mmCIF file of C-alpha atoms in Angstrom:
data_model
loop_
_atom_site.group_PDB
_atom_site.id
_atom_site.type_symbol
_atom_site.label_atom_id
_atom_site.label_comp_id
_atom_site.label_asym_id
_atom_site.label_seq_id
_atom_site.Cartn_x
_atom_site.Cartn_y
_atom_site.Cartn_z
ATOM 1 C CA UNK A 3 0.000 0.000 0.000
ATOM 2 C CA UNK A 4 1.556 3.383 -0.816
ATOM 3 C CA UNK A 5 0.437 6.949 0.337
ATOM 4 C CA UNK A 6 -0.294 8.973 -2.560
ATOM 5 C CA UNK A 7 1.048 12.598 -2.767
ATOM 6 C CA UNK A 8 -1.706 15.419 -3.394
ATOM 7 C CA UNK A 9 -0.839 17.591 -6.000
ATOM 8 C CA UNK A 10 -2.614 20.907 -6.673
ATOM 9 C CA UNK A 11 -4.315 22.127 -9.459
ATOM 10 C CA UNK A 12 -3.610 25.816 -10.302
ATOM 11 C CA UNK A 13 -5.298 28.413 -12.316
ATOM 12 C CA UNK A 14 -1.211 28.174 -14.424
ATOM 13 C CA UNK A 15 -2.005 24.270 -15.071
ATOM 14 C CA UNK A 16 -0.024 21.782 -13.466
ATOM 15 C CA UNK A 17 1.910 18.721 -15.494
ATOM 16 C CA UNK A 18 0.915 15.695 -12.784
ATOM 17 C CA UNK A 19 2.866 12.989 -11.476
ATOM 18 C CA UNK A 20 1.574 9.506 -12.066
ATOM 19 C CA UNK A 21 2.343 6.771 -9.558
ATOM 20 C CA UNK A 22 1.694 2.503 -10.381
ATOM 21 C CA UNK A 23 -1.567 1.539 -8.725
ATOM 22 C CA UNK A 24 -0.396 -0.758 -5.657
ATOM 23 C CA UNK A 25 -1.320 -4.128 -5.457
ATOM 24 C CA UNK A 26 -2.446 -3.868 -1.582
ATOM 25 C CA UNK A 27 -4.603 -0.325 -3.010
ATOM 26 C CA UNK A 28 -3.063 3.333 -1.992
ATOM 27 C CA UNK A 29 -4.142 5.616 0.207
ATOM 28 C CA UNK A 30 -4.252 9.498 0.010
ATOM 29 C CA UNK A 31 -4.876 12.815 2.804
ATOM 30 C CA UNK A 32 -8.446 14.496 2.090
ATOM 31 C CA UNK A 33 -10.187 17.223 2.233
ATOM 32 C CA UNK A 34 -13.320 17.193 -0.101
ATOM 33 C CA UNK A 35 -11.674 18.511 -3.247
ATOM 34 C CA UNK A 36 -9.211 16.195 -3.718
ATOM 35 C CA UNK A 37 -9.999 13.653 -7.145
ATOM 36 C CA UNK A 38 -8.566 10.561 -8.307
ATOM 37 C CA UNK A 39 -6.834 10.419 -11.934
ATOM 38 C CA UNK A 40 -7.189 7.025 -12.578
ATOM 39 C CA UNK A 41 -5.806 5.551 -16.216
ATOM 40 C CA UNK A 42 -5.852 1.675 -17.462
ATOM 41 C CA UNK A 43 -3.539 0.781 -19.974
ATOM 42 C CA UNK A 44 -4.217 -2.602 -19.571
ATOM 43 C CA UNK A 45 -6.035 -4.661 -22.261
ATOM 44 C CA UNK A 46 -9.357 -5.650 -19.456
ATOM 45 C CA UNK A 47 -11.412 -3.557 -17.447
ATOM 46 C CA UNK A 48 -10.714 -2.652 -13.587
ATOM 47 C CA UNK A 49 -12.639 -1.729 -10.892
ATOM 48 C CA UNK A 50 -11.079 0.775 -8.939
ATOM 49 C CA UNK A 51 -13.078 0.513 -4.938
ATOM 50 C CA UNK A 52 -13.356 4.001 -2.573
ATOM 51 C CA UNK A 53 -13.660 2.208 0.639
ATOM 52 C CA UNK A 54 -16.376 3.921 2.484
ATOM 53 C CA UNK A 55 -14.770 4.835 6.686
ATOM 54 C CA UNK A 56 -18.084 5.893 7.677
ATOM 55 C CA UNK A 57 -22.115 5.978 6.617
ATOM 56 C CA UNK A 58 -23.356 8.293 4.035
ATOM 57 C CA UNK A 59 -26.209 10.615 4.591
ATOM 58 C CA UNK A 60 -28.842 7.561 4.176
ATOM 59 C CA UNK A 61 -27.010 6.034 7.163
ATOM 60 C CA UNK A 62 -25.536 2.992 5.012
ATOM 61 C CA UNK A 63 -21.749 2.282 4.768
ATOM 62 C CA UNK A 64 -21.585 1.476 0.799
ATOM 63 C CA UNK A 65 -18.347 1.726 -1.217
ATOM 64 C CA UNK A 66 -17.969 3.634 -3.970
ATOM 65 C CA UNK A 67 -17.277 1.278 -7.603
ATOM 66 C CA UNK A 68 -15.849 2.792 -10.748
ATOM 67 C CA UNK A 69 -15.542 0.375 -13.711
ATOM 68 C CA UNK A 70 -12.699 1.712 -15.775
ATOM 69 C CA UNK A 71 -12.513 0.257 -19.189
ATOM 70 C CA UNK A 72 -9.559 -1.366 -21.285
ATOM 71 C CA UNK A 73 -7.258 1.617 -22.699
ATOM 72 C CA UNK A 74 -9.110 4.327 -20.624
ATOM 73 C CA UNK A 75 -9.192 6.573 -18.002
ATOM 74 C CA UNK A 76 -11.440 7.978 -15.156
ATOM 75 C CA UNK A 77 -11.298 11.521 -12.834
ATOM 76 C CA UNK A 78 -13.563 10.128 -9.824
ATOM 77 C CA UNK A 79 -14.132 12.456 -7.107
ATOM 78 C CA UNK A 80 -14.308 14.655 -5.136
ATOM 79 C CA UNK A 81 -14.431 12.212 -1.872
ATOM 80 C CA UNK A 82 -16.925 13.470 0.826
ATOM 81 C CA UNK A 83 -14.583 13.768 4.121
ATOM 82 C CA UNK A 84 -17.269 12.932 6.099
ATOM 83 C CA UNK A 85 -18.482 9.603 4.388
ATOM 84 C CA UNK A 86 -14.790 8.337 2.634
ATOM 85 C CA UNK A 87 -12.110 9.613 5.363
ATOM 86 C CA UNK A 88 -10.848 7.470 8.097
ATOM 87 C CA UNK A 89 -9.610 8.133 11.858
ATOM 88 C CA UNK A 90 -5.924 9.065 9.866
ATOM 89 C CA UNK A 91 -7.900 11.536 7.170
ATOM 90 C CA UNK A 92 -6.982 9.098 4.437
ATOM 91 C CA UNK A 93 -9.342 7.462 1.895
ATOM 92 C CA UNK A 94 -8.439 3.824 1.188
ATOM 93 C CA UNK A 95 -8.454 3.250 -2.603
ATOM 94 C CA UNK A 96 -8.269 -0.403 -3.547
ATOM 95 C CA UNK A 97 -8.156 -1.924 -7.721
ATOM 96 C CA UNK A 98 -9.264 -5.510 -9.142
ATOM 97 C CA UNK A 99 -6.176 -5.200 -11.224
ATOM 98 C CA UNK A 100 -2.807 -3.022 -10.957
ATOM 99 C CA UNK A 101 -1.229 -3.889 -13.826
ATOM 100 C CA UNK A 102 -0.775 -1.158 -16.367
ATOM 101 C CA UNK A 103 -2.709 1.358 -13.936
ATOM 102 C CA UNK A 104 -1.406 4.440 -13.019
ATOM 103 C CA UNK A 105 -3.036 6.659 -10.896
ATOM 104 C CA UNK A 106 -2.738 10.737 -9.192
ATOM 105 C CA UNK A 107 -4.452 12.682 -6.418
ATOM 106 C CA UNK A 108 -5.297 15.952 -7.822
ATOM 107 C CA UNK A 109 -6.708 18.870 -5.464
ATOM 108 C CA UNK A 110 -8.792 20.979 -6.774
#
C-alpha cells in the first residue's frame, strides 16, 4: 500500500505525477476537493473501490465502484470527508487489477 502525494491544481495548469496503482490499493490525505486520476492501460477492465470509513447521509456504509474500461481513463471524485475519510484523514483506494494502472491525487 503506498500513500499517494496530493498535488494541486492551479489556475497556471499543473503537469501531474503519475504513480503505479499498488497491489495492496493506496491511500491518500483528504479534504473534499481532492480527485482521483485514474488511467488503465491494460487490455481488461478494472474496478477501482473508494472504501467507504463511515455511513453516508442515508445512514448505510456502501463503497464507492468505478468500472474503468480497457485503454481508458477515469477523474472520480471529489471524496466526501465525512463519508470516505478514516480516523488518519486518508481514503483507502483499492483496484481488481494493478497492472498497467497508473493513478494521481489531484486537489482541486
Amino acid at each position: 500500500m503506498a500513500v499517494l502525494t496530493v498535488q494541486d491544481v492551479t489556475a497556471a495548469g499543473i503537469t501531474p505525477s503519475y504513480a503505479a496503482a499498488s497491489t495492496g490499493g493506496d491511500t491518500f490525505a483528504n479534504n473534499g476537493r481532492v480527485m482521483l486520476h485514474v488511467k488503465n492501460g491494460g487490455a481488461s477492465s478494472i474496478t477501482v473501490t473508494i472504501v467507504s470509513a463511515k455511513t453516508c447521509n442515508f445512514g448505510f456504509q456502501h463503497d464507492l465502484t468505478v468500472t474503468i474500461n480497457a485503454s481508458s481513463e477515469k477523474m472520480i471524485g471529489p471524496f466526501p470527508p465525512e463519508r470516505f475519510n478514516n480516523d488518519s484523514g486518508l481514503v483507502q483506494v483499492n483496484y481488481s487489477a494493478v497492472t498497467s494502472v497508473t493513478v494521481a491525487a489531484l486537489e482541486v
